[in-house]
PDB file of C-alpha atoms in Angstrom:
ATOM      1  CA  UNK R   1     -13.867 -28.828  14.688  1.00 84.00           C
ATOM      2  CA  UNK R   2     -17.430 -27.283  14.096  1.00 88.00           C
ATOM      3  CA  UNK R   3     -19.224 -24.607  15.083  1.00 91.00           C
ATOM      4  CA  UNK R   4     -22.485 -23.153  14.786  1.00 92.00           C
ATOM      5  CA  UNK R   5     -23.498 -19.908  13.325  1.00 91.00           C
ATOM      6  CA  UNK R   6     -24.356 -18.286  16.545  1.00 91.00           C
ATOM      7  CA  UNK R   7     -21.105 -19.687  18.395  1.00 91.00           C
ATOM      8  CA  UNK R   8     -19.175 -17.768  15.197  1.00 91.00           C
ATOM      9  CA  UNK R   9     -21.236 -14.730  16.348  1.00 91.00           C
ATOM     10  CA  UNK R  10     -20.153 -14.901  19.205  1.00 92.00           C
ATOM     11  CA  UNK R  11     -16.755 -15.312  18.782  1.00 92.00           C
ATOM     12  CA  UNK R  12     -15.806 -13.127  15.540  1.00 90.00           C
ATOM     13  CA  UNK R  13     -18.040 -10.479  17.898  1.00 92.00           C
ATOM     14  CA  UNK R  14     -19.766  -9.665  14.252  1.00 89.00           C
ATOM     15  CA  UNK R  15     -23.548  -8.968  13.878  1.00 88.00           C
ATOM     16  CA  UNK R  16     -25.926 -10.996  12.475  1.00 87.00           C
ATOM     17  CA  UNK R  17     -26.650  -8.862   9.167  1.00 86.00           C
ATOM     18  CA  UNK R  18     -22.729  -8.912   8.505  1.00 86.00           C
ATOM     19  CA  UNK R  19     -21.673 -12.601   9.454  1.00 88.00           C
ATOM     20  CA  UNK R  20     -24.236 -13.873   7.093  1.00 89.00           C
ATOM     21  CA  UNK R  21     -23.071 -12.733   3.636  1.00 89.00           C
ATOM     22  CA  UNK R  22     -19.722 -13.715   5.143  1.00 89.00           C
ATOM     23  CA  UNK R  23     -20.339 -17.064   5.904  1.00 89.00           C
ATOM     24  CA  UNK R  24     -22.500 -17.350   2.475  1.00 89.00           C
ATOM     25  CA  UNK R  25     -19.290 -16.100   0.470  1.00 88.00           C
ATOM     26  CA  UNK R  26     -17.306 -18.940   2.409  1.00 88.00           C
ATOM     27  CA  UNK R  27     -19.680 -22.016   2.136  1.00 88.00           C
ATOM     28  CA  UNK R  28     -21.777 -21.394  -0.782  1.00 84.00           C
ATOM     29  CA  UNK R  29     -20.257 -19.666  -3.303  1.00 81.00           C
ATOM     30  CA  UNK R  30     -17.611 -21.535  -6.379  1.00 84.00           C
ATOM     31  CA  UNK R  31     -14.957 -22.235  -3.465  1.00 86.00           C
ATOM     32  CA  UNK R  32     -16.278 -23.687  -0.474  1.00 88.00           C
ATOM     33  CA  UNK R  33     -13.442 -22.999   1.892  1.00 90.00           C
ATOM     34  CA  UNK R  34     -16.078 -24.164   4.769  1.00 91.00           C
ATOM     35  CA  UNK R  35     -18.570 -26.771   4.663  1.00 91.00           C
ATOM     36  CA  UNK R  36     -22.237 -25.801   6.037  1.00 89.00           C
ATOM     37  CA  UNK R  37     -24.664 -28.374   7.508  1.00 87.00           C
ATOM     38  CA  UNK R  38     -27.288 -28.809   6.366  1.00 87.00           C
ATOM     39  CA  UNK R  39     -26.179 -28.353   2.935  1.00 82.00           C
ATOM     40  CA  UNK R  40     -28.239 -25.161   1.118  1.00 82.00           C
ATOM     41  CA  UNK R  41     -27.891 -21.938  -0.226  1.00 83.00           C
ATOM     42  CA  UNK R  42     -29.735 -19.846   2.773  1.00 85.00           C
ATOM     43  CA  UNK R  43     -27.769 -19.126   5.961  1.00 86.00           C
ATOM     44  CA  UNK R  44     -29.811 -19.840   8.597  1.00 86.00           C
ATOM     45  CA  UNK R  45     -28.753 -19.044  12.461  1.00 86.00           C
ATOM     46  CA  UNK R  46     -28.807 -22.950  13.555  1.00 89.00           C
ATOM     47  CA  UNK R  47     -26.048 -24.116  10.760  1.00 90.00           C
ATOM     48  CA  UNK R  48     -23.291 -25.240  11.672  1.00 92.00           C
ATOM     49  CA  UNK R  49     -19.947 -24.484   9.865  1.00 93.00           C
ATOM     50  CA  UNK R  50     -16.464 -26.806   9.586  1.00 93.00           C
ATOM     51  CA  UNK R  51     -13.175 -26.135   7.456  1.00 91.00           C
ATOM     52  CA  UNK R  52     -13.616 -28.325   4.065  1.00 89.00           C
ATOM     53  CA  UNK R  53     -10.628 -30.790   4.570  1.00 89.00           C
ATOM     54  CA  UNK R  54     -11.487 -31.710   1.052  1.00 89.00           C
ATOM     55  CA  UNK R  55     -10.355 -28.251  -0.404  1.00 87.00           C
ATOM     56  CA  UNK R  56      -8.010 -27.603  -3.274  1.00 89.00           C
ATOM     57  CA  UNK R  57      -7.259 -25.437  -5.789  1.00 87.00           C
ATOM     58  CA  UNK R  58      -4.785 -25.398  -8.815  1.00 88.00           C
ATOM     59  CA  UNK R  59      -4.391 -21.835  -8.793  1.00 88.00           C
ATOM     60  CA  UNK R  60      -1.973 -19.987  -6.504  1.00 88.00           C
ATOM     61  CA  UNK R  61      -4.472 -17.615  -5.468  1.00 89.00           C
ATOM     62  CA  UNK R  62      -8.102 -17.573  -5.191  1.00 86.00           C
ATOM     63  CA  UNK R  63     -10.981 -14.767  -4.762  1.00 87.00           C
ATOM     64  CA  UNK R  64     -13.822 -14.741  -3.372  1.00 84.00           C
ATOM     65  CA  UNK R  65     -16.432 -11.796  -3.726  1.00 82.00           C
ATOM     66  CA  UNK R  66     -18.082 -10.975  -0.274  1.00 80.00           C
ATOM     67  CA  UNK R  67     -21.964 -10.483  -0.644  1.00 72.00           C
ATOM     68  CA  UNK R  68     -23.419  -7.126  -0.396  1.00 67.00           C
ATOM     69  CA  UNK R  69     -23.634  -5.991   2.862  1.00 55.00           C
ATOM     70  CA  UNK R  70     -26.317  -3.396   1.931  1.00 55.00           C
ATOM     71  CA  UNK R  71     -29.515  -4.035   0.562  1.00 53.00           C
ATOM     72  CA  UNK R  72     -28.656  -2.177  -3.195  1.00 50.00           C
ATOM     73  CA  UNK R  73     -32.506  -2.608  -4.227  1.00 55.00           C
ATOM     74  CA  UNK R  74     -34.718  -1.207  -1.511  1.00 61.00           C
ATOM     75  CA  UNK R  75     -38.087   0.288  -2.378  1.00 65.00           C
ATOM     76  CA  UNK R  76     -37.157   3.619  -0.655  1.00 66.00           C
ATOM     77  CA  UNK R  77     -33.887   4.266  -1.887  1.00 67.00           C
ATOM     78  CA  UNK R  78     -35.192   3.344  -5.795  1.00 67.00           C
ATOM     79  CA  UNK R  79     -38.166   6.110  -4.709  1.00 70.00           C
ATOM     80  CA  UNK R  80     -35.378   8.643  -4.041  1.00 70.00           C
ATOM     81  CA  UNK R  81     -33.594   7.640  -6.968  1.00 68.00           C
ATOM     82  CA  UNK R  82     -36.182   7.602  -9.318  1.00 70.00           C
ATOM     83  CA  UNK R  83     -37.768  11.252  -7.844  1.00 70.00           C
ATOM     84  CA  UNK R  84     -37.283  14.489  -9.467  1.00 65.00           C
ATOM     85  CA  UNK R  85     -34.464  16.418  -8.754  1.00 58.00           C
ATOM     86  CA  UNK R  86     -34.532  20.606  -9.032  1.00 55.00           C
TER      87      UNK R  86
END
């Protein structure tokens, strides 16, 4: 069964910002537990999202890294960084 990105929203109850590295980490990274249509790198709020039948993997277990949630490389926190401190 498939479902789209916003019907996932819906039912996980995440938010937008947070589903989307999830969902990148699932369908786009080395394992693709779940296969996105159309097929691309970007999460975009009309995919849609199915389990990957075609899945398998030798090894017993498997990670896979979650995307930063934060945005590490703002201009404002780099300002604050980079300022003088007393």
């Amino acid at each position: 069964k498939s479902m789209t990105f916003m019907e996932l929203k819906d039912l996980l109850n995440l938010e937008e910002p947070v589903l989307k590295p999830l969902m990148h980490s699932l369908s786009c990274g080395k394992y693709k537990v779940i296969t996105k249509s159309p097929s691309g790198n970007k999460i975009n709020t009309t995919d849609t999202f199915a389990a990957n039948a075609k899945f398998s993997c030798n090894m017993r277990k498997i990670r896979i890294p979650m995307a930063s949630l934060d945005a590490s490389h703002n201009s404002k926190r780099v300002e604050e960084d980079r300022g003088t401190s007393v």
